[in-house]
Amino acid sequence: MTKTVLKKQSQFRSQHVFHKGFSDSVPPQNLRQARFSGPVDRRQTINRVAEATPPRDANVGAGLWATLAATVSSLPLSKRIAILGSTGSIGCAAVDVIEHLGPPYRAVALSGHSNCDALIAQAKKLRPEIVAVTAECDRAAIEDQLHHLGCETFFGPTALTEIATHPDVDAVLSAVVGAAGLPAAIATVRAGKPLLLANKESLVVAGEILMREAHITAAPILPVDSEHSAVFQAMQSGRRNEIRRVILTASGGPFRNWPADKIESATPADALKHPVWQMGSKITIDSATMFNKAAEILEAIWLFGLEPQQVEVVIHPESVVHSMVEFCDGSTIAQLSPPNMRLPIQYAMTYPERCGGCGPRLDLTKSFSLNFQPPDFERFPALRIAFDVARRGGTLGAVMNAANEVAVEAFLRGRTSFGSIARTVEETIARHTIVQKPALSDLLAADHWARAEAAKLLTDAAETEKLTGATAK
Ligand code: NDP
Ligand code: MG
């Protein structure tokens, strides 16, 4: 296995932390109330976007629009930003964007998991007020290195919720990988603060609860994921009740043109070679299986208050059109830019304003083509699984996510085949007894159960493979 593969594997260690990170409630002094004192013209723009006939549950189904209408005047205060997962791919890009934007934007808090050297280097450069390490580490050694910077330090899985509720933090950018990001996402919205969300797993696991909590405190959830940022931008061309469907684009990943039998036995090195995006190991594998798009289907449904049949996926290998919204009159609005996460990160930070960007721009003086093709649900069962999960709801999102996290980690460690990732997720889902309208405790239980069940399935599959191999010899 190559050095790159090993390095990337070490970045993905989100298992079980999800269960440790919850605190029961947010101290009242840290709750920030929505304000209505912002400039009138800005409020009018957003109110037009937010105008809606709420579908399904009025609190949850109105998605992003319900909270943005109420809080837009508080958004320009989102300058003191906490970057959770600052040592990762999105975290590092977010640091670049903050440096590009300059004051008054500041990274006031940074968190890393296992990559303490990178975290300390970031802290020395950015001088944040708070630094947190979530994995087991040598606390004294880290405090020693940060002492002269005057940083407040937090350690362990609860560190992220402590940052989210810290009075010095205006807004939280969650760039943590996996369900481990959920407690801090919930703490952020409970505290009434803008949540700049890259960690899509939070919505996959607990979309209904997260959106409901955000609605209660009027905390905006701003998408960082490029497809959802594109949808958010395109949606501003009309009213929410004029939207017919949302079309999420997908690059197709490294196995877009591979036959099914070759995909089945792809290696971690094959799967980590994404043709377009440089990302963390978990999302790169998810792009190869298309569980990333599966997660994004659920992310879009919760974030924008859509019905599952309003979301479609199209393969677009160039990743220039980041997604589209089709309105009732047949007009389809797309957002285009070169594939670079700095733009959606910056838009989430500066919304509702736009500032000069630090990423590349489209060069339309050179000829290029944009291609679109329908996805293959047979070679990439993750898409079919996602629509099934979206329709059946309840605890299934948590189960799909947990089983996938376990299977991806096993694959990266060379303990299972690429093909078994989707099989493990599907079989875990098939064995699950759904709890409808789940409370957070039901989701935690489902997550816990699915991790154990998926691990058992993977062990059984490995045993069978060993036996089959032995018989074949
Ligand atoms: P990376 O693996 O590059 O970074 C993950 C970050 O989370 C690192 O800072 C890592 O710390 C930290 N981390 C890992 N495990 C835990 C844990 N258990 N508890 C707390 N922190 C942890 O991932 P990406 O930046 O690629 O992705 C981050 C999130 O953003 C994911 O949800 C992904 O789906 C989403 N996303 C990513 C995109 C991309 O282009 N990369 C695009 C759109 C969404 P350390 O490195 O110190 O161990
Ligand atoms: Mg995406």
Short mmCIF file of C-alpha atoms and ligand atoms in Angstrom, two decimals, residues 10-11 13-14 17 85-91 111-115 134 160 175-178 180 198-201 225 277-281 283 292 341, ligand 1:
data_model
loop_
_atom_site.label_atom_id
_atom_site.label_comp_id
_atom_site.label_asym_id
_atom_site.label_seq_id
_atom_site.Cartn_x
_atom_site.Cartn_y
_atom_site.Cartn_z
CA SER A 10 -5.10 7.95 9.36
CA GLN A 11 -7.29 10.99 8.72
CA ARG A 13 -11.18 7.98 12.50
CA SER A 14 -14.66 9.12 13.27
CA VAL A 17 -16.90 9.55 18.79
CA GLY A 85 -11.72 19.95 11.34
CA SER A 86 -9.30 22.70 10.31
CA THR A 87 -6.55 20.17 9.56
CA GLY A 88 -8.56 18.44 6.83
CA SER A 89 -9.07 19.20 3.17
CA ILE A 90 -12.06 21.53 3.66
CA GLY A 91 -10.59 22.91 6.89
CA SER A 111 -9.89 21.86 15.82
CA GLY A 112 -7.96 18.82 14.70
CA HIS A 113 -8.26 15.15 15.53
CA SER A 114 -5.03 13.24 15.07
CA ASN A 115 -2.88 15.62 13.05
CA THR A 134 -10.53 15.61 19.72
CA LEU A 160 -16.32 20.59 19.51
CA ALA A 175 -15.52 20.38 8.27
CA VAL A 176 -15.24 17.32 10.48
CA VAL A 177 -15.68 13.98 8.73
CA GLY A 178 -18.40 11.49 9.66
CA ALA A 180 -18.66 12.67 14.76
CA ALA A 198 -19.53 20.79 5.00
CA ASN A 199 -20.18 17.81 7.29
CA LYS A 200 -23.09 16.37 5.29
CA GLU A 201 -23.22 13.33 7.57
CA ASP A 225 -20.97 21.28 -0.12
CA TRP A 277 -11.31 16.63 -6.58
CA GLN A 278 -8.55 16.42 -3.94
CA MET A 279 -10.41 15.46 -0.77
CA GLY A 280 -10.11 13.52 2.48
CA SER A 281 -9.98 9.73 2.25
CA ILE A 283 -15.29 11.30 0.95
CA ASN A 292 -21.17 10.67 -1.41
CA MET A 341 -14.11 24.32 -2.81
P1 NDP B 1 -10.60 15.21 5.81
O1 NDP B 1 -10.46 13.78 6.14
O2 NDP B 1 -9.61 15.83 4.91
O3 NDP B 1 -10.66 16.07 7.16
C1 NDP B 1 -11.45 15.67 8.23
C2 NDP B 1 -11.22 16.58 9.40
O4 NDP B 1 -11.96 16.08 10.51
C3 NDP B 1 -9.78 16.65 9.85
O5 NDP B 1 -9.53 17.91 10.41
C4 NDP B 1 -9.71 15.57 10.92
O6 NDP B 1 -8.68 15.81 11.87
C5 NDP B 1 -11.06 15.73 11.57
N1 NDP B 1 -11.57 14.51 12.20
C6 NDP B 1 -11.42 13.24 11.77
N2 NDP B 1 -12.07 12.40 12.60
C7 NDP B 1 -12.61 13.17 13.57
C8 NDP B 1 -13.37 12.88 14.74
N3 NDP B 1 -13.71 11.64 15.07
N4 NDP B 1 -13.75 13.92 15.54
C9 NDP B 1 -13.43 15.18 15.21
N5 NDP B 1 -12.70 15.52 14.13
C10 NDP B 1 -12.31 14.51 13.32
O7 NDP B 1 -12.09 15.37 5.23
P2 NDP B 1 -12.62 16.46 4.21
O8 NDP B 1 -12.11 17.82 4.57
O9 NDP B 1 -12.44 16.00 2.82
O10 NDP B 1 -14.19 16.40 4.50
C11 NDP B 1 -14.72 16.96 5.68
C12 NDP B 1 -16.24 16.97 5.58
O11 NDP B 1 -16.60 17.82 4.51
C13 NDP B 1 -16.85 15.61 5.26
O12 NDP B 1 -18.11 15.50 5.88
C14 NDP B 1 -17.04 15.65 3.75
O13 NDP B 1 -18.09 14.81 3.31
C15 NDP B 1 -17.39 17.12 3.55
N6 NDP B 1 -17.08 17.64 2.23
C16 NDP B 1 -15.81 17.59 1.76
C17 NDP B 1 -15.50 18.08 0.50
C18 NDP B 1 -14.09 18.09 -0.01
O14 NDP B 1 -13.88 18.59 -1.12
N7 NDP B 1 -13.11 17.58 0.71
C19 NDP B 1 -16.54 18.63 -0.37
C20 NDP B 1 -17.84 18.71 0.25
C21 NDP B 1 -18.09 18.20 1.50
P3 NDP B 1 -7.15 15.23 11.67
O15 NDP B 1 -6.82 15.43 10.22
O16 NDP B 1 -6.36 16.11 12.59
O17 NDP B 1 -7.15 13.80 12.07
#
